[in-house]
Amino acid sequence: DQQVKQNSPSLSVQEGRISILNCDYTNSMFDYFLWYKKYPAEGPTFLISISSIKDKNEDGRFTVFLNKSAKHLSLHIVPSQPGDSAVYFCAASANEGGSEKLVFGKGMKLTVNP
Amino acid sequence: DTGVSQNPRHKITKRGQNVTFRCDPISEHNRLYWYRQTLGQGPEFLTYFQNEAQLEKSRLLSDRFSAERPKGSFSTLEIQRTEQGDSAMYLCASSLSGGLWAFFGQGTRLTVV
């Protein structure tokens, strides 16, 4: 069963506009959520995270919103830049037993057109 | 320290052969993870070490897979009697205990022919 779902496989936006990437989860025990960005032939790179005790976290052009009641989070990128073109993974952890293993979604390919 | 290092970057092997991958984590990180990523999927957790102790293994890690982290430094992942279904990107990550996120290496792409 897919505990972390990214239902849209791809998104294309114009440079300067907002990119909104969505993620849903099913496990109520998840208490920490992360977004990773991945370029071809590279490993995932951490982008931004949010604890379940918050509903928003902002870092420069990137903002993550968490709606616990809906088990939904989203990543907003404003303004989008061509260098943001990559695959974005939503991930979650439950911190069971102190482990921070991550459960990932399938990823979504973002293309930002100049 | 330039990050998590994985070797080799690519490995092509014949079905039935054994392969071993190496991961060198960020030096001060005591936690080390192995993940596997297949085409169109996100990374899937395989196993996790804290220092030299292997604390958790996924049911994805069949008995053909073994991982070690001697002395709590680098780690190796061995796959015995490889099968075509083992073809994937194998990712290593490291973090500090209590750290908020893990740092990933570039991965080892395994192709079993």
mmCIF file with all atom_site columns, C-alpha atoms in Angstrom:
data_model
loop_
_atom_site.group_PDB
_atom_site.id
_atom_site.type_symbol
_atom_site.label_atom_id
_atom_site.label_alt_id
_atom_site.label_comp_id
_atom_site.label_asym_id
_atom_site.label_entity_id
_atom_site.label_seq_id
_atom_site.pdbx_PDB_ins_code
_atom_site.Cartn_x
_atom_site.Cartn_y
_atom_site.Cartn_z
_atom_site.occupancy
_atom_site.B_iso_or_equiv
_atom_site.pdbx_formal_charge
_atom_site.auth_seq_id
_atom_site.auth_comp_id
_atom_site.auth_asym_id
_atom_site.auth_atom_id
_atom_site.pdbx_PDB_model_num
ATOM 1   C CA . ASP A 1 1   ? 0.000  0.000   0.000   1.00 0.00 ? 1   ASP A CA 1
ATOM 2   C CA . GLN A 1 2   ? 1.223  3.451   -0.880  1.00 0.00 ? 2   GLN A CA 1
ATOM 3   C CA . GLN A 1 3   ? 1.397  5.414   2.367   1.00 0.00 ? 3   GLN A CA 1
ATOM 4   C CA . VAL A 1 4   ? 2.669  8.572   0.653   1.00 0.00 ? 4   VAL A CA 1
ATOM 5   C CA . LYS A 1 5   ? 0.981  9.513   -2.598  1.00 0.00 ? 5   LYS A CA 1
ATOM 6   C CA . GLN A 1 6   ? 1.935  11.989  -5.252  1.00 0.00 ? 6   GLN A CA 1
ATOM 7   C CA . ASN A 1 7   ? -0.910 11.595  -7.675  1.00 0.00 ? 7   ASN A CA 1
ATOM 8   C CA . SER A 1 8   ? 0.320  13.898  -10.414 1.00 0.00 ? 8   SER A CA 1
ATOM 9   C CA . PRO A 1 9   ? 3.346  12.509  -12.258 1.00 0.00 ? 9   PRO A CA 1
ATOM 10  C CA . SER A 1 10  ? 4.286  15.806  -13.861 1.00 0.00 ? 10  SER A CA 1
ATOM 11  C CA . LEU A 1 11  ? 3.747  19.559  -13.849 1.00 0.00 ? 11  LEU A CA 1
ATOM 12  C CA . SER A 1 12  ? 4.798  22.219  -16.322 1.00 0.00 ? 12  SER A CA 1
ATOM 13  C CA . VAL A 1 13  ? 4.839  25.918  -15.421 1.00 0.00 ? 13  VAL A CA 1
ATOM 14  C CA . GLN A 1 14  ? 6.177  29.139  -16.864 1.00 0.00 ? 14  GLN A CA 1
ATOM 15  C CA . GLU A 1 15  ? 9.190  30.831  -15.357 1.00 0.00 ? 15  GLU A CA 1
ATOM 16  C CA . GLY A 1 16  ? 8.154  33.358  -12.719 1.00 0.00 ? 16  GLY A CA 1
ATOM 17  C CA . ARG A 1 17  ? 4.837  31.686  -11.967 1.00 0.00 ? 17  ARG A CA 1
ATOM 18  C CA . ILE A 1 18  ? 3.945  29.587  -8.929  1.00 0.00 ? 18  ILE A CA 1
ATOM 19  C CA . SER A 1 19  ? 4.507  25.837  -8.838  1.00 0.00 ? 19  SER A CA 1
ATOM 20  C CA . ILE A 1 20  ? 2.299  23.842  -6.479  1.00 0.00 ? 20  ILE A CA 1
ATOM 21  C CA . LEU A 1 21  ? 3.224  20.233  -5.783  1.00 0.00 ? 21  LEU A CA 1
ATOM 22  C CA . ASN A 1 22  ? 0.804  18.115  -3.794  1.00 0.00 ? 22  ASN A CA 1
ATOM 23  C CA . CYS A 1 23  ? 1.224  15.099  -1.551  1.00 0.00 ? 23  CYS A CA 1
ATOM 24  C CA . ASP A 1 24  ? -1.221 12.970  0.435   1.00 0.00 ? 24  ASP A CA 1
ATOM 25  C CA . TYR A 1 25  ? -0.481 10.453  3.151   1.00 0.00 ? 25  TYR A CA 1
ATOM 26  C CA . THR A 1 26  ? -2.445 7.753   4.915   1.00 0.00 ? 26  THR A CA 1
ATOM 27  C CA . ASN A 1 27  ? -0.430 6.924   8.042   1.00 0.00 ? 27  ASN A CA 1
ATOM 28  C CA . SER A 1 28  ? -1.542 9.007   11.037  1.00 0.00 ? 28  SER A CA 1
ATOM 29  C CA . MET A 1 29  ? 1.708  8.143   12.818  1.00 0.00 ? 29  MET A CA 1
ATOM 30  C CA . PHE A 1 30  ? 3.770  10.262  10.428  1.00 0.00 ? 30  PHE A CA 1
ATOM 31  C CA . ASP A 1 31  ? 5.070  13.258  12.357  1.00 0.00 ? 31  ASP A CA 1
ATOM 32  C CA . TYR A 1 32  ? 7.664  14.733  10.042  1.00 0.00 ? 32  TYR A CA 1
ATOM 33  C CA . PHE A 1 33  ? 7.450  15.532  6.354   1.00 0.00 ? 33  PHE A CA 1
ATOM 34  C CA . LEU A 1 34  ? 10.140 16.384  3.868   1.00 0.00 ? 34  LEU A CA 1
ATOM 35  C CA . TRP A 1 35  ? 10.567 17.355  0.250   1.00 0.00 ? 35  TRP A CA 1
ATOM 36  C CA . TYR A 1 36  ? 13.570 16.174  -1.727  1.00 0.00 ? 36  TYR A CA 1
ATOM 37  C CA . LYS A 1 37  ? 14.613 17.312  -5.173  1.00 0.00 ? 37  LYS A CA 1
ATOM 38  C CA . LYS A 1 38  ? 16.371 15.007  -7.601  1.00 0.00 ? 38  LYS A CA 1
ATOM 39  C CA . TYR A 1 39  ? 18.246 15.855  -10.775 1.00 0.00 ? 39  TYR A CA 1
ATOM 40  C CA . PRO A 1 40  ? 19.073 13.102  -13.299 1.00 0.00 ? 40  PRO A CA 1
ATOM 41  C CA . ALA A 1 41  ? 22.081 10.966  -12.340 1.00 0.00 ? 41  ALA A CA 1
ATOM 42  C CA . GLU A 1 42  ? 22.198 12.483  -8.851  1.00 0.00 ? 42  GLU A CA 1
ATOM 43  C CA . GLY A 1 43  ? 20.880 11.393  -5.477  1.00 0.00 ? 43  GLY A CA 1
ATOM 44  C CA . PRO A 1 44  ? 17.939 13.158  -3.826  1.00 0.00 ? 44  PRO A CA 1
ATOM 45  C CA . THR A 1 45  ? 18.782 16.490  -2.209  1.00 0.00 ? 45  THR A CA 1
ATOM 46  C CA . PHE A 1 46  ? 16.918 17.774  0.828   1.00 0.00 ? 46  PHE A CA 1
ATOM 47  C CA . LEU A 1 47  ? 14.820 20.841  0.082   1.00 0.00 ? 47  LEU A CA 1
ATOM 48  C CA . ILE A 1 48  ? 12.520 21.689  2.981   1.00 0.00 ? 48  ILE A CA 1
ATOM 49  C CA . SER A 1 49  ? 10.692 19.975  5.830   1.00 0.00 ? 49  SER A CA 1
ATOM 50  C CA . ILE A 1 50  ? 7.870  20.474  8.281   1.00 0.00 ? 50  ILE A CA 1
ATOM 51  C CA . SER A 1 51  ? 6.987  19.003  11.640  1.00 0.00 ? 51  SER A CA 1
ATOM 52  C CA . SER A 1 52  ? 3.456  17.835  12.315  1.00 0.00 ? 52  SER A CA 1
ATOM 53  C CA . ILE A 1 53  ? 3.117  20.478  15.026  1.00 0.00 ? 53  ILE A CA 1
ATOM 54  C CA . LYS A 1 54  ? 3.298  23.212  12.405  1.00 0.00 ? 54  LYS A CA 1
ATOM 55  C CA . ASP A 1 55  ? 1.131  24.048  9.430   1.00 0.00 ? 55  ASP A CA 1
ATOM 56  C CA . LYS A 1 56  ? 3.604  26.113  7.439   1.00 0.00 ? 56  LYS A CA 1
ATOM 57  C CA . ASN A 1 57  ? 7.327  26.367  6.926   1.00 0.00 ? 57  ASN A CA 1
ATOM 58  C CA . GLU A 1 58  ? 8.989  28.839  4.607   1.00 0.00 ? 58  GLU A CA 1
ATOM 59  C CA . ASP A 1 59  ? 12.519 28.985  3.224   1.00 0.00 ? 59  ASP A CA 1
ATOM 60  C CA . GLY A 1 60  ? 13.133 31.575  0.570   1.00 0.00 ? 60  GLY A CA 1
ATOM 61  C CA . ARG A 1 61  ? 11.126 30.739  -2.528  1.00 0.00 ? 61  ARG A CA 1
ATOM 62  C CA . PHE A 1 62  ? 9.927  27.456  -1.021  1.00 0.00 ? 62  PHE A CA 1
ATOM 63  C CA . THR A 1 63  ? 6.982  27.065  1.342   1.00 0.00 ? 63  THR A CA 1
ATOM 64  C CA . VAL A 1 64  ? 5.492  23.823  2.603   1.00 0.00 ? 64  VAL A CA 1
ATOM 65  C CA . PHE A 1 65  ? 1.952  23.711  3.948   1.00 0.00 ? 65  PHE A CA 1
ATOM 66  C CA . LEU A 1 66  ? 0.592  20.881  6.087   1.00 0.00 ? 66  LEU A CA 1
ATOM 67  C CA . ASN A 1 67  ? -3.090 20.089  6.607   1.00 0.00 ? 67  ASN A CA 1
ATOM 68  C CA . LYS A 1 68  ? -3.147 17.301  9.178   1.00 0.00 ? 68  LYS A CA 1
ATOM 69  C CA . SER A 1 69  ? -6.892 16.830  9.176   1.00 0.00 ? 69  SER A CA 1
ATOM 70  C CA . ALA A 1 70  ? -6.821 16.224  5.430   1.00 0.00 ? 70  ALA A CA 1
ATOM 71  C CA . LYS A 1 71  ? -3.503 14.326  5.587   1.00 0.00 ? 71  LYS A CA 1
ATOM 72  C CA . HIS A 1 72  ? -2.272 16.594  2.842   1.00 0.00 ? 72  HIS A CA 1
ATOM 73  C CA . LEU A 1 73  ? 0.796  18.694  2.262   1.00 0.00 ? 73  LEU A CA 1
ATOM 74  C CA . SER A 1 74  ? 1.890  20.914  -0.560  1.00 0.00 ? 74  SER A CA 1
ATOM 75  C CA . LEU A 1 75  ? 5.073  22.585  -1.724  1.00 0.00 ? 75  LEU A CA 1
ATOM 76  C CA . HIS A 1 76  ? 4.841  26.049  -3.235  1.00 0.00 ? 76  HIS A CA 1
ATOM 77  C CA . ILE A 1 77  ? 7.692  27.466  -5.287  1.00 0.00 ? 77  ILE A CA 1
ATOM 78  C CA . VAL A 1 78  ? 7.435  31.180  -6.003  1.00 0.00 ? 78  VAL A CA 1
ATOM 79  C CA . PRO A 1 79  ? 8.720  32.396  -8.371  1.00 0.00 ? 79  PRO A CA 1
ATOM 80  C CA . SER A 1 80  ? 9.589  29.272  -10.312 1.00 0.00 ? 80  SER A CA 1
ATOM 81  C CA . GLN A 1 81  ? 12.921 29.222  -12.111 1.00 0.00 ? 81  GLN A CA 1
ATOM 82  C CA . PRO A 1 82  ? 14.205 26.956  -14.910 1.00 0.00 ? 82  PRO A CA 1
ATOM 83  C CA . GLY A 1 83  ? 16.774 25.531  -12.476 1.00 0.00 ? 83  GLY A CA 1
ATOM 84  C CA . ASP A 1 84  ? 13.896 24.189  -10.398 1.00 0.00 ? 84  ASP A CA 1
ATOM 85  C CA . SER A 1 85  ? 13.177 21.655  -13.138 1.00 0.00 ? 85  SER A CA 1
ATOM 86  C CA . ALA A 1 86  ? 13.687 18.296  -11.444 1.00 0.00 ? 86  ALA A CA 1
ATOM 87  C CA . VAL A 1 87  ? 11.810 15.384  -9.890  1.00 0.00 ? 87  VAL A CA 1
ATOM 88  C CA . TYR A 1 88  ? 10.375 16.242  -6.480  1.00 0.00 ? 88  TYR A CA 1
ATOM 89  C CA . PHE A 1 89  ? 9.748  13.585  -3.863  1.00 0.00 ? 89  PHE A CA 1
ATOM 90  C CA . CYS A 1 90  ? 7.493  13.948  -0.868  1.00 0.00 ? 90  CYS A CA 1
ATOM 91  C CA . ALA A 1 91  ? 8.639  11.867  2.116   1.00 0.00 ? 91  ALA A CA 1
ATOM 92  C CA . ALA A 1 92  ? 7.417  11.193  5.635   1.00 0.00 ? 92  ALA A CA 1
ATOM 93  C CA . SER A 1 93  ? 8.738  9.609   8.795   1.00 0.00 ? 93  SER A CA 1
ATOM 94  C CA . ALA A 1 94  ? 7.081  8.239   11.895  1.00 0.00 ? 94  ALA A CA 1
ATOM 95  C CA . ASN A 1 95  ? 10.113 8.260   14.154  1.00 0.00 ? 95  ASN A CA 1
ATOM 96  C CA . GLU A 1 96  ? 9.187  4.801   15.385  1.00 0.00 ? 96  GLU A CA 1
ATOM 97  C CA . GLY A 1 97  ? 11.799 3.586   17.818  1.00 0.00 ? 97  GLY A CA 1
ATOM 98  C CA . GLY A 1 98  ? 13.958 6.560   17.043  1.00 0.00 ? 98  GLY A CA 1
ATOM 99  C CA . SER A 1 99  ? 14.513 5.511   13.456  1.00 0.00 ? 99  SER A CA 1
ATOM 100 C CA . GLU A 1 100 ? 14.101 8.212   10.896  1.00 0.00 ? 100 GLU A CA 1
ATOM 101 C CA . LYS A 1 101 ? 13.550 5.975   7.915   1.00 0.00 ? 101 LYS A CA 1
ATOM 102 C CA . LEU A 1 102 ? 11.648 7.771   5.232   1.00 0.00 ? 102 LEU A CA 1
ATOM 103 C CA . VAL A 1 103 ? 8.631  6.676   3.243   1.00 0.00 ? 103 VAL A CA 1
ATOM 104 C CA . PHE A 1 104 ? 8.664  8.306   -0.181  1.00 0.00 ? 104 PHE A CA 1
ATOM 105 C CA . GLY A 1 105 ? 6.045  9.070   -2.758  1.00 0.00 ? 105 GLY A CA 1
ATOM 106 C CA . LYS A 1 106 ? 6.605  8.167   -6.406  1.00 0.00 ? 106 LYS A CA 1
ATOM 107 C CA . GLY A 1 107 ? 7.803  11.636  -7.268  1.00 0.00 ? 107 GLY A CA 1
ATOM 108 C CA . MET A 1 108 ? 6.610  14.356  -9.604  1.00 0.00 ? 108 MET A CA 1
ATOM 109 C CA . LYS A 1 109 ? 8.554  15.815  -12.504 1.00 0.00 ? 109 LYS A CA 1
ATOM 110 C CA . LEU A 1 110 ? 8.477  19.609  -12.542 1.00 0.00 ? 110 LEU A CA 1
ATOM 111 C CA . THR A 1 111 ? 9.394  21.432  -15.722 1.00 0.00 ? 111 THR A CA 1
ATOM 112 C CA . VAL A 1 112 ? 9.809  25.202  -15.581 1.00 0.00 ? 112 VAL A CA 1
ATOM 113 C CA . ASN A 1 113 ? 9.799  26.729  -19.040 1.00 0.00 ? 113 ASN A CA 1
ATOM 114 C CA . PRO A 1 114 ? 11.777 29.921  -19.731 1.00 0.00 ? 114 PRO A CA 1
ATOM 115 C CA . ASP B 2 1   ? 34.066 16.153  3.481   1.00 0.00 ? 1   ASP B CA 1
ATOM 116 C CA . THR B 2 2   ? 32.149 16.310  0.246   1.00 0.00 ? 2   THR B CA 1
ATOM 117 C CA . GLY B 2 3   ? 29.116 14.277  1.201   1.00 0.00 ? 3   GLY B CA 1
ATOM 118 C CA . VAL B 2 4   ? 27.960 10.691  0.927   1.00 0.00 ? 4   VAL B CA 1
ATOM 119 C CA . SER B 2 5   ? 30.028 8.699   -1.540  1.00 0.00 ? 5   SER B CA 1
ATOM 120 C CA . GLN B 2 6   ? 28.900 5.511   -3.275  1.00 0.00 ? 6   GLN B CA 1
ATOM 121 C CA . ASN B 2 7   ? 30.910 3.121   -5.398  1.00 0.00 ? 7   ASN B CA 1
ATOM 122 C CA . PRO B 2 8   ? 30.641 1.933   -8.039  1.00 0.00 ? 8   PRO B CA 1
ATOM 123 C CA . ARG B 2 9   ? 28.286 4.351   -9.792  1.00 0.00 ? 9   ARG B CA 1
ATOM 124 C CA . HIS B 2 10  ? 27.216 1.715   -12.263 1.00 0.00 ? 10  HIS B CA 1
ATOM 125 C CA . LYS B 2 11  ? 27.355 -2.070  -12.208 1.00 0.00 ? 11  LYS B CA 1
ATOM 126 C CA . ILE B 2 12  ? 26.276 -4.512  -14.893 1.00 0.00 ? 12  ILE B CA 1
ATOM 127 C CA . THR B 2 13  ? 26.259 -8.138  -13.865 1.00 0.00 ? 13  THR B CA 1
ATOM 128 C CA . LYS B 2 14  ? 24.984 -11.439 -15.141 1.00 0.00 ? 14  LYS B CA 1
ATOM 129 C CA . ARG B 2 15  ? 22.102 -13.128 -13.414 1.00 0.00 ? 15  ARG B CA 1
ATOM 130 C CA . GLY B 2 16  ? 23.310 -15.396 -10.648 1.00 0.00 ? 16  GLY B CA 1
ATOM 131 C CA . GLN B 2 17  ? 26.462 -13.421 -9.888  1.00 0.00 ? 17  GLN B CA 1
ATOM 132 C CA . ASN B 2 18  ? 27.160 -11.722 -6.564  1.00 0.00 ? 18  ASN B CA 1
ATOM 133 C CA . VAL B 2 19  ? 27.675 -7.964  -6.324  1.00 0.00 ? 19  VAL B CA 1
ATOM 134 C CA . THR B 2 20  ? 28.842 -5.673  -3.549  1.00 0.00 ? 20  THR B CA 1
ATOM 135 C CA . PHE B 2 21  ? 28.329 -1.937  -3.230  1.00 0.00 ? 21  PHE B CA 1
ATOM 136 C CA . ARG B 2 22  ? 30.099 0.452   -0.910  1.00 0.00 ? 22  ARG B CA 1
ATOM 137 C CA . CYS B 2 23  ? 28.867 3.585   0.843   1.00 0.00 ? 23  CYS B CA 1
ATOM 138 C CA . ASP B 2 24  ? 31.024 6.119   2.672   1.00 0.00 ? 24  ASP B CA 1
ATOM 139 C CA . PRO B 2 25  ? 28.801 8.391   4.773   1.00 0.00 ? 25  PRO B CA 1
ATOM 140 C CA . ILE B 2 26  ? 29.506 11.913  5.946   1.00 0.00 ? 26  ILE B CA 1
ATOM 141 C CA . SER B 2 27  ? 32.208 11.342  8.536   1.00 0.00 ? 27  SER B CA 1
ATOM 142 C CA . GLU B 2 28  ? 30.428 12.516  11.687  1.00 0.00 ? 28  GLU B CA 1
ATOM 143 C CA . HIS B 2 29  ? 27.115 10.845  10.826  1.00 0.00 ? 29  HIS B CA 1
ATOM 144 C CA . ASN B 2 30  ? 26.288 7.844   13.009  1.00 0.00 ? 30  ASN B CA 1
ATOM 145 C CA . ARG B 2 31  ? 23.197 6.745   11.086  1.00 0.00 ? 31  ARG B CA 1
ATOM 146 C CA . LEU B 2 32  ? 23.360 5.084   7.697   1.00 0.00 ? 32  LEU B CA 1
ATOM 147 C CA . TYR B 2 33  ? 20.487 3.973   5.502   1.00 0.00 ? 33  TYR B CA 1
ATOM 148 C CA . TRP B 2 34  ? 20.143 1.925   2.329   1.00 0.00 ? 34  TRP B CA 1
ATOM 149 C CA . TYR B 2 35  ? 17.259 2.544   -0.069  1.00 0.00 ? 35  TYR B CA 1
ATOM 150 C CA . ARG B 2 36  ? 16.340 1.041   -3.426  1.00 0.00 ? 36  ARG B CA 1
ATOM 151 C CA . GLN B 2 37  ? 14.681 2.966   -6.243  1.00 0.00 ? 37  GLN B CA 1
ATOM 152 C CA . THR B 2 38  ? 13.140 1.334   -9.280  1.00 0.00 ? 38  THR B CA 1
ATOM 153 C CA . LEU B 2 39  ? 11.890 3.085   -12.390 1.00 0.00 ? 39  LEU B CA 1
ATOM 154 C CA . GLY B 2 40  ? 8.891  5.313   -11.748 1.00 0.00 ? 40  GLY B CA 1
ATOM 155 C CA . GLN B 2 41  ? 8.999  4.765   -7.995  1.00 0.00 ? 41  GLN B CA 1
ATOM 156 C CA . GLY B 2 42  ? 10.343 6.689   -5.063  1.00 0.00 ? 42  GLY B CA 1
ATOM 157 C CA . PRO B 2 43  ? 13.172 5.333   -2.927  1.00 0.00 ? 43  PRO B CA 1
ATOM 158 C CA . GLU B 2 44  ? 12.151 2.386   -0.730  1.00 0.00 ? 44  GLU B CA 1
ATOM 159 C CA . PHE B 2 45  ? 13.761 1.746   2.642   1.00 0.00 ? 45  PHE B CA 1
ATOM 160 C CA . LEU B 2 46  ? 15.910 -1.387  2.886   1.00 0.00 ? 46  LEU B CA 1
ATOM 161 C CA . THR B 2 47  ? 17.891 -1.199  6.105   1.00 0.00 ? 47  THR B CA 1
ATOM 162 C CA . TYR B 2 48  ? 19.360 1.147   8.696   1.00 0.00 ? 48  TYR B CA 1
ATOM 163 C CA . PHE B 2 49  ? 22.445 1.246   10.936  1.00 0.00 ? 49  PHE B CA 1
ATOM 164 C CA . GLN B 2 50  ? 23.210 3.253   14.005  1.00 0.00 ? 50  GLN B CA 1
ATOM 165 C CA . ASN B 2 51  ? 26.975 3.112   14.315  1.00 0.00 ? 51  ASN B CA 1
ATOM 166 C CA . GLU B 2 52  ? 27.844 -0.538  13.600  1.00 0.00 ? 52  GLU B CA 1
ATOM 167 C CA . ALA B 2 53  ? 24.509 -1.976  14.718  1.00 0.00 ? 53  ALA B CA 1
ATOM 168 C CA . GLN B 2 54  ? 21.947 -2.908  12.080  1.00 0.00 ? 54  GLN B CA 1
ATOM 169 C CA . LEU B 2 55  ? 18.745 -1.854  13.806  1.00 0.00 ? 55  LEU B CA 1
ATOM 170 C CA . GLU B 2 56  ? 16.077 -2.400  11.201  1.00 0.00 ? 56  GLU B CA 1
ATOM 171 C CA . LYS B 2 57  ? 15.580 -4.352  8.004   1.00 0.00 ? 57  LYS B CA 1
ATOM 172 C CA . SER B 2 58  ? 12.710 -4.055  5.568   1.00 0.00 ? 58  SER B CA 1
ATOM 173 C CA . ARG B 2 59  ? 10.884 -7.154  4.376   1.00 0.00 ? 59  ARG B CA 1
ATOM 174 C CA . LEU B 2 60  ? 12.137 -6.045  0.951   1.00 0.00 ? 60  LEU B CA 1
ATOM 175 C CA . LEU B 2 61  ? 15.565 -7.228  2.095   1.00 0.00 ? 61  LEU B CA 1
ATOM 176 C CA . SER B 2 62  ? 15.454 -10.900 1.161   1.00 0.00 ? 62  SER B CA 1
ATOM 177 C CA . ASP B 2 63  ? 17.984 -13.399 2.489   1.00 0.00 ? 63  ASP B CA 1
ATOM 178 C CA . ARG B 2 64  ? 20.052 -12.833 -0.662  1.00 0.00 ? 64  ARG B CA 1
ATOM 179 C CA . PHE B 2 65  ? 20.814 -9.326  0.604   1.00 0.00 ? 65  PHE B CA 1
ATOM 180 C CA . SER B 2 66  ? 23.230 -8.574  3.396   1.00 0.00 ? 66  SER B CA 1
ATOM 181 C CA . ALA B 2 67  ? 24.509 -5.268  4.690   1.00 0.00 ? 67  ALA B CA 1
ATOM 182 C CA . GLU B 2 68  ? 27.336 -4.505  7.047   1.00 0.00 ? 68  GLU B CA 1
ATOM 183 C CA . ARG B 2 69  ? 28.835 -1.456  8.661   1.00 0.00 ? 69  ARG B CA 1
ATOM 184 C CA . PRO B 2 70  ? 32.030 -2.558  10.384  1.00 0.00 ? 70  PRO B CA 1
ATOM 185 C CA . LYS B 2 71  ? 33.385 -0.078  12.918  1.00 0.00 ? 71  LYS B CA 1
ATOM 186 C CA . GLY B 2 72  ? 30.478 2.226   12.255  1.00 0.00 ? 72  GLY B CA 1
ATOM 187 C CA . SER B 2 73  ? 32.124 3.880   9.289   1.00 0.00 ? 73  SER B CA 1
ATOM 188 C CA . PHE B 2 74  ? 31.572 2.774   5.668   1.00 0.00 ? 74  PHE B CA 1
ATOM 189 C CA . SER B 2 75  ? 28.912 0.237   4.764   1.00 0.00 ? 75  SER B CA 1
ATOM 190 C CA . THR B 2 76  ? 28.633 -2.503  2.178   1.00 0.00 ? 76  THR B CA 1
ATOM 191 C CA . LEU B 2 77  ? 25.528 -3.982  0.605   1.00 0.00 ? 77  LEU B CA 1
ATOM 192 C CA . GLU B 2 78  ? 25.943 -7.410  -0.970  1.00 0.00 ? 78  GLU B CA 1
ATOM 193 C CA . ILE B 2 79  ? 23.445 -9.120  -3.222  1.00 0.00 ? 79  ILE B CA 1
ATOM 194 C CA . GLN B 2 80  ? 23.999 -12.837 -3.786  1.00 0.00 ? 80  GLN B CA 1
ATOM 195 C CA . ARG B 2 81  ? 22.684 -14.767 -6.778  1.00 0.00 ? 81  ARG B CA 1
ATOM 196 C CA . THR B 2 82  ? 21.390 -11.639 -8.468  1.00 0.00 ? 82  THR B CA 1
ATOM 197 C CA . GLU B 2 83  ? 18.064 -11.725 -10.305 1.00 0.00 ? 83  GLU B CA 1
ATOM 198 C CA . GLN B 2 84  ? 16.748 -9.426  -13.007 1.00 0.00 ? 84  GLN B CA 1
ATOM 199 C CA . GLY B 2 85  ? 14.312 -7.978  -10.481 1.00 0.00 ? 85  GLY B CA 1
ATOM 200 C CA . ASP B 2 86  ? 17.264 -6.665  -8.504  1.00 0.00 ? 86  ASP B CA 1
ATOM 201 C CA . SER B 2 87  ? 17.966 -4.126  -11.243 1.00 0.00 ? 87  SER B CA 1
ATOM 202 C CA . ALA B 2 88  ? 17.519 -0.755  -9.571  1.00 0.00 ? 88  ALA B CA 1
ATOM 203 C CA . MET B 2 89  ? 19.276 2.293   -8.204  1.00 0.00 ? 89  MET B CA 1
ATOM 204 C CA . TYR B 2 90  ? 20.684 1.587   -4.741  1.00 0.00 ? 90  TYR B CA 1
ATOM 205 C CA . LEU B 2 91  ? 20.895 4.715   -2.634  1.00 0.00 ? 91  LEU B CA 1
ATOM 206 C CA . CYS B 2 92  ? 22.791 5.259   0.575   1.00 0.00 ? 92  CYS B CA 1
ATOM 207 C CA . ALA B 2 93  ? 22.008 8.060   3.016   1.00 0.00 ? 93  ALA B CA 1
ATOM 208 C CA . SER B 2 94  ? 23.452 9.226   6.307   1.00 0.00 ? 94  SER B CA 1
ATOM 209 C CA . SER B 2 95  ? 22.370 11.435  9.162   1.00 0.00 ? 95  SER B CA 1
ATOM 210 C CA . LEU B 2 96  ? 23.088 12.330  12.742  1.00 0.00 ? 96  LEU B CA 1
ATOM 211 C CA . SER B 2 97  ? 20.932 10.899  15.525  1.00 0.00 ? 97  SER B CA 1
ATOM 212 C CA . GLY B 2 98  ? 18.182 13.421  16.001  1.00 0.00 ? 98  GLY B CA 1
ATOM 213 C CA . GLY B 2 99  ? 19.086 15.059  12.727  1.00 0.00 ? 99  GLY B CA 1
ATOM 214 C CA . LEU B 2 100 ? 16.113 16.307  10.845  1.00 0.00 ? 100 LEU B CA 1
ATOM 215 C CA . TRP B 2 101 ? 16.992 14.994  7.415   1.00 0.00 ? 101 TRP B CA 1
ATOM 216 C CA . ALA B 2 102 ? 19.279 12.526  5.702   1.00 0.00 ? 102 ALA B CA 1
ATOM 217 C CA . PHE B 2 103 ? 21.882 13.269  3.051   1.00 0.00 ? 103 PHE B CA 1
ATOM 218 C CA . PHE B 2 104 ? 21.879 10.968  0.053   1.00 0.00 ? 104 PHE B CA 1
ATOM 219 C CA . GLY B 2 105 ? 24.686 9.730   -2.127  1.00 0.00 ? 105 GLY B CA 1
ATOM 220 C CA . GLN B 2 106 ? 24.503 9.633   -5.903  1.00 0.00 ? 106 GLN B CA 1
ATOM 221 C CA . GLY B 2 107 ? 23.555 5.977   -5.898  1.00 0.00 ? 107 GLY B CA 1
ATOM 222 C CA . THR B 2 108 ? 24.763 2.799   -7.584  1.00 0.00 ? 108 THR B CA 1
ATOM 223 C CA . ARG B 2 109 ? 22.788 1.752   -10.634 1.00 0.00 ? 109 ARG B CA 1
ATOM 224 C CA . LEU B 2 110 ? 22.645 -2.041  -10.910 1.00 0.00 ? 110 LEU B CA 1
ATOM 225 C CA . THR B 2 111 ? 21.666 -3.758  -14.128 1.00 0.00 ? 111 THR B CA 1
ATOM 226 C CA . VAL B 2 112 ? 21.256 -7.523  -14.060 1.00 0.00 ? 112 VAL B CA 1
ATOM 227 C CA . VAL B 2 113 ? 21.328 -9.112  -17.530 1.00 0.00 ? 113 VAL B CA 1
#
